[in-house]
Amino acid sequence: MALGYRFAEYIPPEDSKPNFETLLKLFLQLVTISSGDVAEALSWLSSLDKQYNLTSDEYGIGDFIEDLKRKGYLDENPQERGSFSLSAKSEQSIRRSALEEIFGKLKKGTQGSHATPHTGIGDEASTDQREYRFGDALEQISMTESIRNAQVNHGLGEFRLTEQDLEVTETEHKTQASTVLMIDISHSMILYGEDRITPAKKVAMALAELIKQKYPKDTLDIIVFGNDAWQIEVKDLPYLEVGPYHTNTVAGLELAMDILRKRKTPNKQIFMITDGKPTCLKIGLNYYKNSFGLDRKVVNKTLNLAAQCRRLKIPITTFMIASDPYLQQFVEEFTKVNNGQAYYSSLKGLGHLVFRDYGRNRKKSF
């Protein structure tokens, strides 16, 4: 006779209040949303503590701040006591936190482990085997299979190993890739009550940390584009903010192509995260802007660069984090001209799409 289950009211243990590690995760989220403003993030944390009782009489927000300083997460301004900035340790922790949040906990792979369709005298053994060919390296010979072939072909009476008996293990070439990630920081990235820039920043930080851990021989360059385009460092991502800008996609693409032109890697690609159409060009020292509809002058210049990237074998993957139907026609045309990829992604699924395409493109020989 089964006894079944007996349920009682759950009473959490007294030590269930968030400790330093749990408060740290929340703080890193808040400091990302606040674009690196430590004071604002701590103010939000205090408000959340007041509302949800995050701390206790034994461990308060003041204790947490002291631990942040003691453990090297915050640097205090010696000229202005009580004024803090993020340390390099915090910036790295934010990237790792973004990687875990978006991509999950990934096991570190072999350096340069980007498979290509090519085999031969490569860098890493595969599961495929074939007959010996002149020029194959001795270390490629599979002795077990070769001896078995000799026994089958010549019998067991007198052991004889010929060239025709030899089998070699195929090796796969490993390749490197250079990626430029373009992030739209035009004003529309925070319009209509939707924060689109924070998920974009998190994806960039997660991708940077992924490459550092799993593909250390790859390069990742990050550029932002509004009225103009400029390159930023990975460590600058937590502080990235949207500006009162239009969308100069042309400037972003030109800068991305300049960067990739200097890279000597065989595989090159551009990822572009945006929520709108191109609305701006820079002609000389002046800006040509038009936010109403699709301006032919701006669109044609953008499509010309897409075609140029295609000729240079630089695919562009566009992640459109907006669902406006009238934008789809432009994105589809842009993608067709470049022979790239396009996704109309929600903010929730953005990171998984970027990760999937980065991994998929590792296996291509562009």
mmCIF file of C-alpha atoms in Angstrom:
data_model
loop_
_atom_site.group_PDB
_atom_site.id
_atom_site.type_symbol
_atom_site.label_atom_id
_atom_site.label_comp_id
_atom_site.label_asym_id
_atom_site.label_seq_id
_atom_site.Cartn_x
_atom_site.Cartn_y
_atom_site.Cartn_z
ATOM 1 C CA MET A 1 0.000 0.000 0.000
ATOM 2 C CA ALA A 2 1.489 3.306 -1.055
ATOM 3 C CA LEU A 3 1.907 5.836 1.684
ATOM 4 C CA GLY A 4 1.694 8.789 -0.698
ATOM 5 C CA TYR A 5 3.014 12.264 0.063
ATOM 6 C CA ARG A 6 2.318 14.570 2.953
ATOM 7 C CA PHE A 7 2.788 18.299 2.333
ATOM 8 C CA ALA A 8 3.392 20.934 4.960
ATOM 9 C CA GLU A 9 3.919 24.670 4.862
ATOM 10 C CA TYR A 10 7.398 25.541 3.653
ATOM 11 C CA ILE A 11 9.365 27.697 6.089
ATOM 12 C CA PRO A 12 12.574 29.002 4.504
ATOM 13 C CA PRO A 13 15.737 28.752 6.586
ATOM 14 C CA GLU A 14 16.859 31.860 8.378
ATOM 15 C CA ASP A 15 20.032 32.064 6.274
ATOM 16 C CA SER A 16 18.077 32.188 2.986
ATOM 17 C CA LYS A 17 18.583 35.944 2.599
ATOM 18 C CA PRO A 18 20.681 36.800 -0.439
ATOM 19 C CA ASN A 19 24.381 36.692 0.268
ATOM 20 C CA PHE A 20 27.092 38.636 -1.525
ATOM 21 C CA GLU A 21 27.025 36.450 -4.643
ATOM 22 C CA THR A 22 23.287 36.770 -5.210
ATOM 23 C CA LEU A 23 23.351 40.512 -4.594
ATOM 24 C CA LEU A 24 26.323 40.784 -6.950
ATOM 25 C CA LYS A 25 24.360 39.169 -9.805
ATOM 26 C CA LEU A 26 21.541 41.648 -9.310
ATOM 27 C CA PHE A 27 23.956 44.566 -9.074
ATOM 28 C CA LEU A 28 25.681 43.576 -12.327
ATOM 29 C CA GLN A 29 22.301 43.493 -14.078
ATOM 30 C CA LEU A 30 21.403 46.926 -12.750
ATOM 31 C CA VAL A 31 24.755 48.477 -13.621
ATOM 32 C CA THR A 32 24.380 47.215 -17.199
ATOM 33 C CA ILE A 33 20.939 48.802 -17.502
ATOM 34 C CA SER A 34 22.258 52.062 -16.015
ATOM 35 C CA SER A 35 25.096 52.159 -18.595
ATOM 36 C CA GLY A 36 27.777 51.816 -15.947
ATOM 37 C CA ASP A 37 26.383 54.405 -13.520
ATOM 38 C CA VAL A 38 27.330 52.799 -10.203
ATOM 39 C CA ALA A 39 25.485 55.356 -8.048
ATOM 40 C CA GLU A 40 22.263 54.848 -9.973
ATOM 41 C CA ALA A 41 22.590 51.049 -9.827
ATOM 42 C CA LEU A 42 23.147 51.141 -6.043
ATOM 43 C CA SER A 43 20.163 53.473 -5.664
ATOM 44 C CA TRP A 44 17.976 51.027 -7.587
ATOM 45 C CA LEU A 45 19.334 48.170 -5.484
ATOM 46 C CA SER A 46 18.415 50.029 -2.295
ATOM 47 C CA SER A 47 14.899 50.631 -3.618
ATOM 48 C CA LEU A 48 14.510 46.941 -4.440
ATOM 49 C CA ASP A 49 15.792 46.047 -0.986
ATOM 50 C CA LYS A 50 13.193 48.322 0.598
ATOM 51 C CA GLN A 51 10.410 46.781 -1.483
ATOM 52 C CA TYR A 52 11.427 43.109 -1.357
ATOM 53 C CA ASN A 53 13.581 42.863 1.813
ATOM 54 C CA LEU A 54 16.648 41.611 -0.035
ATOM 55 C CA THR A 55 18.962 42.066 2.943
ATOM 56 C CA SER A 56 18.767 41.498 6.680
ATOM 57 C CA ASP A 57 19.803 43.158 9.927
ATOM 58 C CA GLU A 58 23.026 41.143 9.772
ATOM 59 C CA TYR A 59 23.938 42.013 6.158
ATOM 60 C CA GLY A 60 22.780 45.283 4.621
ATOM 61 C CA ILE A 61 23.447 47.246 1.442
ATOM 62 C CA GLY A 62 26.267 49.099 3.233
ATOM 63 C CA ASP A 63 27.970 45.782 3.973
ATOM 64 C CA PHE A 64 27.515 44.797 0.336
ATOM 65 C CA ILE A 65 29.160 48.023 -0.870
ATOM 66 C CA GLU A 66 32.096 47.458 1.461
ATOM 67 C CA ASP A 67 32.473 43.916 0.092
ATOM 68 C CA LEU A 68 32.371 45.258 -3.477
ATOM 69 C CA LYS A 69 35.292 47.551 -2.650
ATOM 70 C CA ARG A 70 37.201 44.954 -0.640
ATOM 71 C CA LYS A 71 36.871 42.284 -3.346
ATOM 72 C CA GLY A 72 37.941 44.606 -6.131
ATOM 73 C CA TYR A 73 34.637 45.184 -7.941
ATOM 74 C CA LEU A 74 34.532 48.934 -7.306
ATOM 75 C CA ASP A 75 37.173 51.640 -7.448
ATOM 76 C CA GLU A 76 36.608 54.632 -5.177
ATOM 77 C CA ASN A 77 37.537 58.104 -6.375
ATOM 78 C CA PRO A 78 40.246 59.377 -3.966
ATOM 79 C CA GLN A 79 39.282 62.970 -4.759
ATOM 80 C CA GLU A 80 35.603 62.442 -4.026
ATOM 81 C CA ARG A 81 34.846 59.972 -1.266
ATOM 82 C CA GLY A 82 31.744 57.918 -1.926
ATOM 83 C CA SER A 83 32.098 58.204 -5.706
ATOM 84 C CA PHE A 84 32.632 54.808 -7.313
ATOM 85 C CA SER A 85 33.471 53.440 -10.732
ATOM 86 C CA LEU A 86 33.530 49.910 -12.081
ATOM 87 C CA SER A 87 36.833 48.051 -11.944
ATOM 88 C CA ALA A 88 38.173 45.824 -14.703
ATOM 89 C CA LYS A 89 37.101 42.852 -12.574
ATOM 90 C CA SER A 90 33.499 44.083 -12.629
ATOM 91 C CA GLU A 91 33.570 44.613 -16.393
ATOM 92 C CA GLN A 92 34.758 41.034 -16.907
ATOM 93 C CA SER A 93 32.130 39.746 -14.460
ATOM 94 C CA ILE A 94 29.415 41.545 -16.429
ATOM 95 C CA ARG A 95 30.565 39.840 -19.627
ATOM 96 C CA ARG A 96 30.597 36.435 -17.945
ATOM 97 C CA SER A 97 27.174 37.056 -16.456
ATOM 98 C CA ALA A 98 25.848 37.959 -19.908
ATOM 99 C CA LEU A 99 27.374 34.803 -21.378
ATOM 100 C CA GLU A 100 25.695 32.588 -18.773
ATOM 101 C CA GLU A 101 22.377 34.387 -19.112
ATOM 102 C CA ILE A 102 22.199 34.283 -22.911
ATOM 103 C CA PHE A 103 24.162 31.244 -24.001
ATOM 104 C CA GLY A 104 24.138 29.082 -20.895
ATOM 105 C CA LYS A 105 27.216 27.589 -19.311
ATOM 106 C CA LEU A 106 29.477 26.516 -22.162
ATOM 107 C CA LYS A 107 32.453 24.215 -21.870
ATOM 108 C CA LYS A 108 35.656 25.686 -23.136
ATOM 109 C CA GLY A 109 36.695 24.140 -26.463
ATOM 110 C CA THR A 110 39.996 23.678 -28.172
ATOM 111 C CA GLN A 111 41.717 26.800 -29.409
ATOM 112 C CA GLY A 112 40.960 27.480 -32.988
ATOM 113 C CA SER A 113 38.305 24.752 -33.081
ATOM 114 C CA HIS A 114 36.378 26.000 -36.088
ATOM 115 C CA ALA A 115 35.764 23.177 -38.530
ATOM 116 C CA THR A 116 35.801 23.736 -42.281
ATOM 117 C CA PRO A 117 34.686 21.382 -45.052
ATOM 118 C CA HIS A 118 38.316 20.761 -46.070
ATOM 119 C CA THR A 119 40.290 17.689 -45.023
ATOM 120 C CA GLY A 120 43.821 16.489 -45.683
ATOM 121 C CA ILE A 121 46.903 17.472 -43.734
ATOM 122 C CA GLY A 122 45.015 19.477 -41.191
ATOM 123 C CA ASP A 123 45.151 20.389 -37.551
ATOM 124 C CA GLU A 124 42.934 17.856 -35.789
ATOM 125 C CA ALA A 125 42.078 14.197 -36.354
ATOM 126 C CA SER A 126 38.595 13.367 -37.584
ATOM 127 C CA THR A 127 36.702 10.064 -37.543
ATOM 128 C CA ASP A 128 37.122 9.537 -41.305
ATOM 129 C CA GLN A 129 39.737 7.236 -42.797
ATOM 130 C CA ARG A 130 40.951 6.649 -46.354
ATOM 131 C CA GLU A 131 43.712 4.941 -48.315
ATOM 132 C CA TYR A 132 47.268 6.254 -48.142
ATOM 133 C CA ARG A 133 48.284 8.858 -50.709
ATOM 134 C CA PHE A 134 51.753 10.093 -51.559
ATOM 135 C CA GLY A 135 52.556 13.072 -49.379
ATOM 136 C CA ASP A 136 50.530 11.978 -46.337
ATOM 137 C CA ALA A 137 52.368 12.483 -43.068
ATOM 138 C CA LEU A 138 53.571 9.386 -41.193
ATOM 139 C CA GLU A 139 51.656 10.408 -38.057
ATOM 140 C CA GLN A 140 48.421 10.210 -40.065
ATOM 141 C CA ILE A 141 48.835 6.456 -40.671
ATOM 142 C CA SER A 142 46.418 4.364 -38.628
ATOM 143 C CA MET A 143 48.602 1.401 -37.659
ATOM 144 C CA THR A 144 45.767 -0.739 -36.283
ATOM 145 C CA GLU A 145 43.705 -0.488 -39.461
ATOM 146 C CA SER A 146 46.758 -0.868 -41.698
ATOM 147 C CA ILE A 147 47.888 -4.080 -39.973
ATOM 148 C CA ARG A 148 44.370 -5.475 -40.147
ATOM 149 C CA ASN A 149 44.319 -4.740 -43.896
ATOM 150 C CA ALA A 150 47.666 -6.502 -44.346
ATOM 151 C CA GLN A 151 46.387 -9.626 -42.578
ATOM 152 C CA VAL A 152 43.204 -9.666 -44.668
ATOM 153 C CA ASN A 153 45.016 -9.041 -47.945
ATOM 154 C CA HIS A 154 48.045 -11.311 -47.485
ATOM 155 C CA GLY A 155 47.063 -13.859 -44.883
ATOM 156 C CA LEU A 156 48.591 -14.705 -41.499
ATOM 157 C CA GLY A 157 51.366 -17.079 -42.705
ATOM 158 C CA GLU A 158 53.880 -14.399 -43.594
ATOM 159 C CA PHE A 159 53.240 -10.881 -42.431
ATOM 160 C CA ARG A 160 53.636 -8.359 -45.236
ATOM 161 C CA LEU A 161 52.649 -4.647 -45.155
ATOM 162 C CA THR A 162 52.448 -2.814 -48.494
ATOM 163 C CA GLU A 163 51.519 0.688 -49.489
ATOM 164 C CA GLN A 164 48.094 -0.555 -50.607
ATOM 165 C CA ASP A 165 47.392 -1.768 -47.060
ATOM 166 C CA LEU A 166 47.962 1.596 -45.454
ATOM 167 C CA GLU A 167 45.053 3.626 -44.130
ATOM 168 C CA VAL A 168 45.339 7.150 -42.860
ATOM 169 C CA THR A 169 43.139 9.160 -40.543
ATOM 170 C CA GLU A 170 41.757 12.311 -42.085
ATOM 171 C CA THR A 171 42.444 15.559 -40.311
ATOM 172 C CA GLU A 172 40.280 18.630 -40.384
ATOM 173 C CA HIS A 173 41.630 22.060 -41.060
ATOM 174 C CA LYS A 174 40.836 24.578 -38.375
ATOM 175 C CA THR A 175 40.237 28.122 -39.408
ATOM 176 C CA GLN A 176 40.092 31.550 -37.841
ATOM 177 C CA ALA A 177 37.375 34.111 -38.306
ATOM 178 C CA SER A 178 37.078 37.861 -37.958
ATOM 179 C CA THR A 179 33.723 39.261 -36.931
ATOM 180 C CA VAL A 180 32.537 42.854 -36.742
ATOM 181 C CA LEU A 181 29.461 43.404 -34.594
ATOM 182 C CA MET A 182 27.530 46.564 -35.464
ATOM 183 C CA ILE A 183 25.178 47.975 -32.814
ATOM 184 C CA ASP A 184 22.576 50.599 -33.633
ATOM 185 C CA ILE A 185 22.548 53.377 -30.998
ATOM 186 C CA SER A 186 20.017 55.631 -32.701
ATOM 187 C CA HIS A 187 17.286 57.185 -30.581
ATOM 188 C CA SER A 188 14.716 54.599 -31.619
ATOM 189 C CA MET A 189 16.556 51.965 -29.565
ATOM 190 C CA ILE A 190 14.806 53.337 -26.458
ATOM 191 C CA LEU A 191 11.599 54.667 -27.999
ATOM 192 C CA TYR A 192 8.058 53.511 -27.222
ATOM 193 C CA GLY A 193 8.919 52.404 -23.720
ATOM 194 C CA GLU A 194 11.077 49.457 -24.852
ATOM 195 C CA ASP A 195 14.724 49.185 -23.864
ATOM 196 C CA ARG A 196 16.408 47.619 -26.882
ATOM 197 C CA ILE A 197 19.950 48.768 -26.212
ATOM 198 C CA THR A 198 20.479 46.735 -23.025
ATOM 199 C CA PRO A 199 19.767 43.359 -24.708
ATOM 200 C CA ALA A 200 22.026 44.411 -27.595
ATOM 201 C CA LYS A 201 24.821 45.220 -25.145
ATOM 202 C CA LYS A 202 24.358 41.907 -23.354
ATOM 203 C CA VAL A 203 24.572 39.988 -26.628
ATOM 204 C CA ALA A 204 27.774 41.825 -27.550
ATOM 205 C CA MET A 205 29.322 41.119 -24.148
ATOM 206 C CA ALA A 206 28.291 37.470 -24.251
ATOM 207 C CA LEU A 207 29.681 37.033 -27.763
ATOM 208 C CA ALA A 208 32.952 38.666 -26.735
ATOM 209 C CA GLU A 209 33.284 36.376 -23.728
ATOM 210 C CA LEU A 210 32.357 33.319 -25.811
ATOM 211 C CA ILE A 211 35.082 34.084 -28.346
ATOM 212 C CA LYS A 212 37.617 34.706 -25.593
ATOM 213 C CA GLN A 213 36.842 31.364 -23.938
ATOM 214 C CA LYS A 214 36.136 29.067 -26.869
ATOM 215 C CA TYR A 215 37.666 30.690 -29.954
ATOM 216 C CA PRO A 216 40.655 32.667 -28.662
ATOM 217 C CA LYS A 217 42.261 32.920 -32.102
ATOM 218 C CA ASP A 218 39.262 34.727 -33.553
ATOM 219 C CA THR A 219 38.878 38.477 -33.558
ATOM 220 C CA LEU A 220 35.783 40.455 -32.605
ATOM 221 C CA ASP A 221 35.529 44.166 -33.304
ATOM 222 C CA ILE A 222 32.554 46.160 -32.099
ATOM 223 C CA ILE A 223 31.316 49.347 -33.687
ATOM 224 C CA VAL A 224 28.325 51.531 -32.908
ATOM 225 C CA PHE A 225 26.474 53.670 -35.395
ATOM 226 C CA GLY A 226 24.118 56.624 -35.132
ATOM 227 C CA ASN A 227 24.722 59.773 -37.160
ATOM 228 C CA ASP A 228 28.328 58.523 -37.422
ATOM 229 C CA ALA A 229 30.060 55.241 -36.691
ATOM 230 C CA TRP A 230 32.997 54.553 -34.414
ATOM 231 C CA GLN A 231 34.781 51.598 -32.887
ATOM 232 C CA ILE A 232 34.549 50.798 -29.190
ATOM 233 C CA GLU A 233 36.415 48.374 -26.952
ATOM 234 C CA VAL A 234 34.736 45.406 -25.318
ATOM 235 C CA LYS A 235 35.382 46.981 -21.926
ATOM 236 C CA ASP A 236 33.316 50.002 -22.993
ATOM 237 C CA LEU A 237 30.127 48.000 -23.565
ATOM 238 C CA PRO A 238 28.609 48.395 -20.062
ATOM 239 C CA TYR A 239 28.768 52.174 -20.490
ATOM 240 C CA LEU A 240 27.163 52.266 -23.936
ATOM 241 C CA GLU A 241 24.185 54.625 -24.247
ATOM 242 C CA VAL A 242 21.713 55.572 -26.935
ATOM 243 C CA GLY A 243 22.063 59.092 -28.323
ATOM 244 C CA PRO A 244 19.787 61.557 -30.135
ATOM 245 C CA TYR A 245 20.918 60.053 -33.422
ATOM 246 C CA HIS A 246 19.521 59.029 -36.769
ATOM 247 C CA THR A 247 20.619 55.707 -38.325
ATOM 248 C CA ASN A 248 23.672 55.984 -40.580
ATOM 249 C CA THR A 249 23.987 52.350 -41.646
ATOM 250 C CA VAL A 250 26.328 53.366 -44.452
ATOM 251 C CA ALA A 251 28.895 54.752 -42.024
ATOM 252 C CA GLY A 252 28.713 51.553 -39.979
ATOM 253 C CA LEU A 253 29.229 49.319 -42.986
ATOM 254 C CA GLU A 254 32.107 51.416 -44.318
ATOM 255 C CA LEU A 255 33.899 51.240 -40.977
ATOM 256 C CA ALA A 256 33.256 47.491 -40.685
ATOM 257 C CA MET A 257 34.717 46.921 -44.151
ATOM 258 C CA ASP A 258 37.782 49.018 -43.298
ATOM 259 C CA ILE A 259 38.387 46.909 -40.192
ATOM 260 C CA LEU A 260 37.947 43.592 -41.977
ATOM 261 C CA ARG A 261 40.180 44.699 -44.838
ATOM 262 C CA LYS A 262 43.084 44.750 -42.381
ATOM 263 C CA ARG A 263 42.354 41.287 -41.017
ATOM 264 C CA LYS A 264 44.311 38.422 -42.568
ATOM 265 C CA THR A 265 41.871 35.702 -41.527
ATOM 266 C CA PRO A 266 40.189 33.685 -44.304
ATOM 267 C CA ASN A 267 36.648 34.011 -42.923
ATOM 268 C CA LYS A 268 35.128 37.429 -42.367
ATOM 269 C CA GLN A 269 31.601 38.402 -41.424
ATOM 270 C CA ILE A 270 29.446 41.254 -40.157
ATOM 271 C CA PHE A 271 26.662 40.974 -37.590
ATOM 272 C CA MET A 272 24.326 43.981 -37.453
ATOM 273 C CA ILE A 273 21.846 44.552 -34.621
ATOM 274 C CA THR A 274 19.350 47.290 -35.465
ATOM 275 C CA ASP A 275 15.718 48.207 -34.982
ATOM 276 C CA GLY A 276 15.152 50.508 -37.901
ATOM 277 C CA LYS A 277 15.823 51.583 -41.424
ATOM 278 C CA PRO A 278 18.779 53.708 -42.585
ATOM 279 C CA THR A 279 17.841 57.382 -42.301
ATOM 280 C CA CYS A 280 21.119 59.275 -42.539
ATOM 281 C CA LEU A 281 24.169 59.859 -44.728
ATOM 282 C CA LYS A 282 27.194 62.034 -44.211
ATOM 283 C CA ILE A 283 28.109 64.004 -47.321
ATOM 284 C CA GLY A 284 31.297 65.935 -46.747
ATOM 285 C CA LEU A 285 30.832 67.755 -43.447
ATOM 286 C CA ASN A 286 27.054 67.762 -43.654
ATOM 287 C CA TYR A 287 24.411 65.204 -42.744
ATOM 288 C CA TYR A 288 21.604 64.206 -45.054
ATOM 289 C CA LYS A 289 18.672 62.981 -42.917
ATOM 290 C CA ASN A 290 15.192 61.738 -43.662
ATOM 291 C CA SER A 291 13.180 59.708 -41.145
ATOM 292 C CA PHE A 292 10.030 59.560 -43.256
ATOM 293 C CA GLY A 293 9.722 56.321 -45.163
ATOM 294 C CA LEU A 294 12.550 54.766 -47.140
ATOM 295 C CA ASP A 295 14.630 57.501 -48.732
ATOM 296 C CA ARG A 296 15.938 56.299 -52.100
ATOM 297 C CA LYS A 297 19.194 58.260 -51.743
ATOM 298 C CA VAL A 298 20.015 56.586 -48.427
ATOM 299 C CA VAL A 299 18.717 53.137 -49.343
ATOM 300 C CA ASN A 300 20.622 52.904 -52.644
ATOM 301 C CA LYS A 301 23.912 53.793 -50.972
ATOM 302 C CA THR A 302 23.275 51.139 -48.317
ATOM 303 C CA LEU A 303 22.455 48.488 -50.922
ATOM 304 C CA ASN A 304 25.607 49.368 -52.884
ATOM 305 C CA LEU A 305 27.704 48.596 -49.821
ATOM 306 C CA ALA A 306 25.841 45.324 -49.290
ATOM 307 C CA ALA A 307 26.736 44.327 -52.855
ATOM 308 C CA GLN A 308 30.347 45.375 -52.308
ATOM 309 C CA CYS A 309 30.542 43.166 -49.206
ATOM 310 C CA ARG A 310 29.213 40.269 -51.247
ATOM 311 C CA ARG A 311 31.961 40.738 -53.846
ATOM 312 C CA LEU A 312 34.505 40.718 -51.010
ATOM 313 C CA LYS A 313 32.906 37.522 -49.629
ATOM 314 C CA ILE A 314 31.822 39.232 -46.419
ATOM 315 C CA PRO A 315 28.353 37.984 -45.456
ATOM 316 C CA ILE A 316 26.141 40.270 -43.373
ATOM 317 C CA THR A 317 23.725 38.802 -40.854
ATOM 318 C CA THR A 318 21.066 41.326 -39.876
ATOM 319 C CA PHE A 319 19.176 40.982 -36.606
ATOM 320 C CA MET A 320 16.125 43.229 -36.854
ATOM 321 C CA ILE A 321 14.747 43.696 -33.328
ATOM 322 C CA ALA A 322 11.576 45.375 -34.527
ATOM 323 C CA SER A 323 8.471 43.926 -36.122
ATOM 324 C CA ASP A 324 7.349 46.822 -38.317
ATOM 325 C CA PRO A 325 6.056 45.191 -41.524
ATOM 326 C CA TYR A 326 7.159 48.042 -43.791
ATOM 327 C CA LEU A 327 10.801 47.455 -42.823
ATOM 328 C CA GLN A 328 10.782 43.850 -43.962
ATOM 329 C CA GLN A 329 10.902 44.746 -47.632
ATOM 330 C CA PHE A 330 14.091 46.761 -47.171
ATOM 331 C CA VAL A 331 15.739 44.083 -45.008
ATOM 332 C CA GLU A 332 14.848 41.367 -47.500
ATOM 333 C CA GLU A 333 16.283 43.370 -50.384
ATOM 334 C CA PHE A 334 19.418 44.193 -48.410
ATOM 335 C CA THR A 335 19.887 40.507 -47.538
ATOM 336 C CA LYS A 336 19.326 39.368 -51.115
ATOM 337 C CA VAL A 337 21.886 41.827 -52.477
ATOM 338 C CA ASN A 338 24.472 40.654 -49.951
ATOM 339 C CA ASN A 339 23.474 36.970 -50.039
ATOM 340 C CA GLY A 340 23.511 37.093 -46.254
ATOM 341 C CA GLN A 341 21.030 36.206 -43.523
ATOM 342 C CA ALA A 342 18.247 38.171 -41.852
ATOM 343 C CA TYR A 343 16.241 37.550 -38.704
ATOM 344 C CA TYR A 344 13.268 39.378 -37.287
ATOM 345 C CA SER A 345 14.005 38.673 -33.670
ATOM 346 C CA SER A 346 12.352 39.456 -30.393
ATOM 347 C CA LEU A 347 14.685 40.788 -27.738
ATOM 348 C CA LYS A 348 14.297 37.529 -25.822
ATOM 349 C CA GLY A 349 15.599 35.354 -28.633
ATOM 350 C CA LEU A 350 18.323 37.670 -29.915
ATOM 351 C CA GLY A 351 21.240 36.073 -28.089
ATOM 352 C CA HIS A 352 20.401 32.528 -29.156
ATOM 353 C CA LEU A 353 20.207 33.585 -32.809
ATOM 354 C CA VAL A 354 23.564 35.367 -32.683
ATOM 355 C CA PHE A 355 25.191 32.374 -31.009
ATOM 356 C CA ARG A 356 23.683 29.910 -33.490
ATOM 357 C CA ASP A 357 24.816 31.889 -36.515
ATOM 358 C CA TYR A 358 28.269 32.525 -35.117
ATOM 359 C CA GLY A 359 28.727 28.787 -34.598
ATOM 360 C CA ARG A 360 27.222 27.939 -37.965
ATOM 361 C CA ASN A 361 29.429 30.406 -39.809
ATOM 362 C CA ARG A 362 32.519 28.885 -38.156
ATOM 363 C CA LYS A 363 31.975 25.887 -40.397
ATOM 364 C CA LYS A 364 31.851 27.852 -43.631
ATOM 365 C CA SER A 365 34.625 28.755 -45.972
ATOM 366 C CA PHE A 366 33.406 32.069 -47.296
#
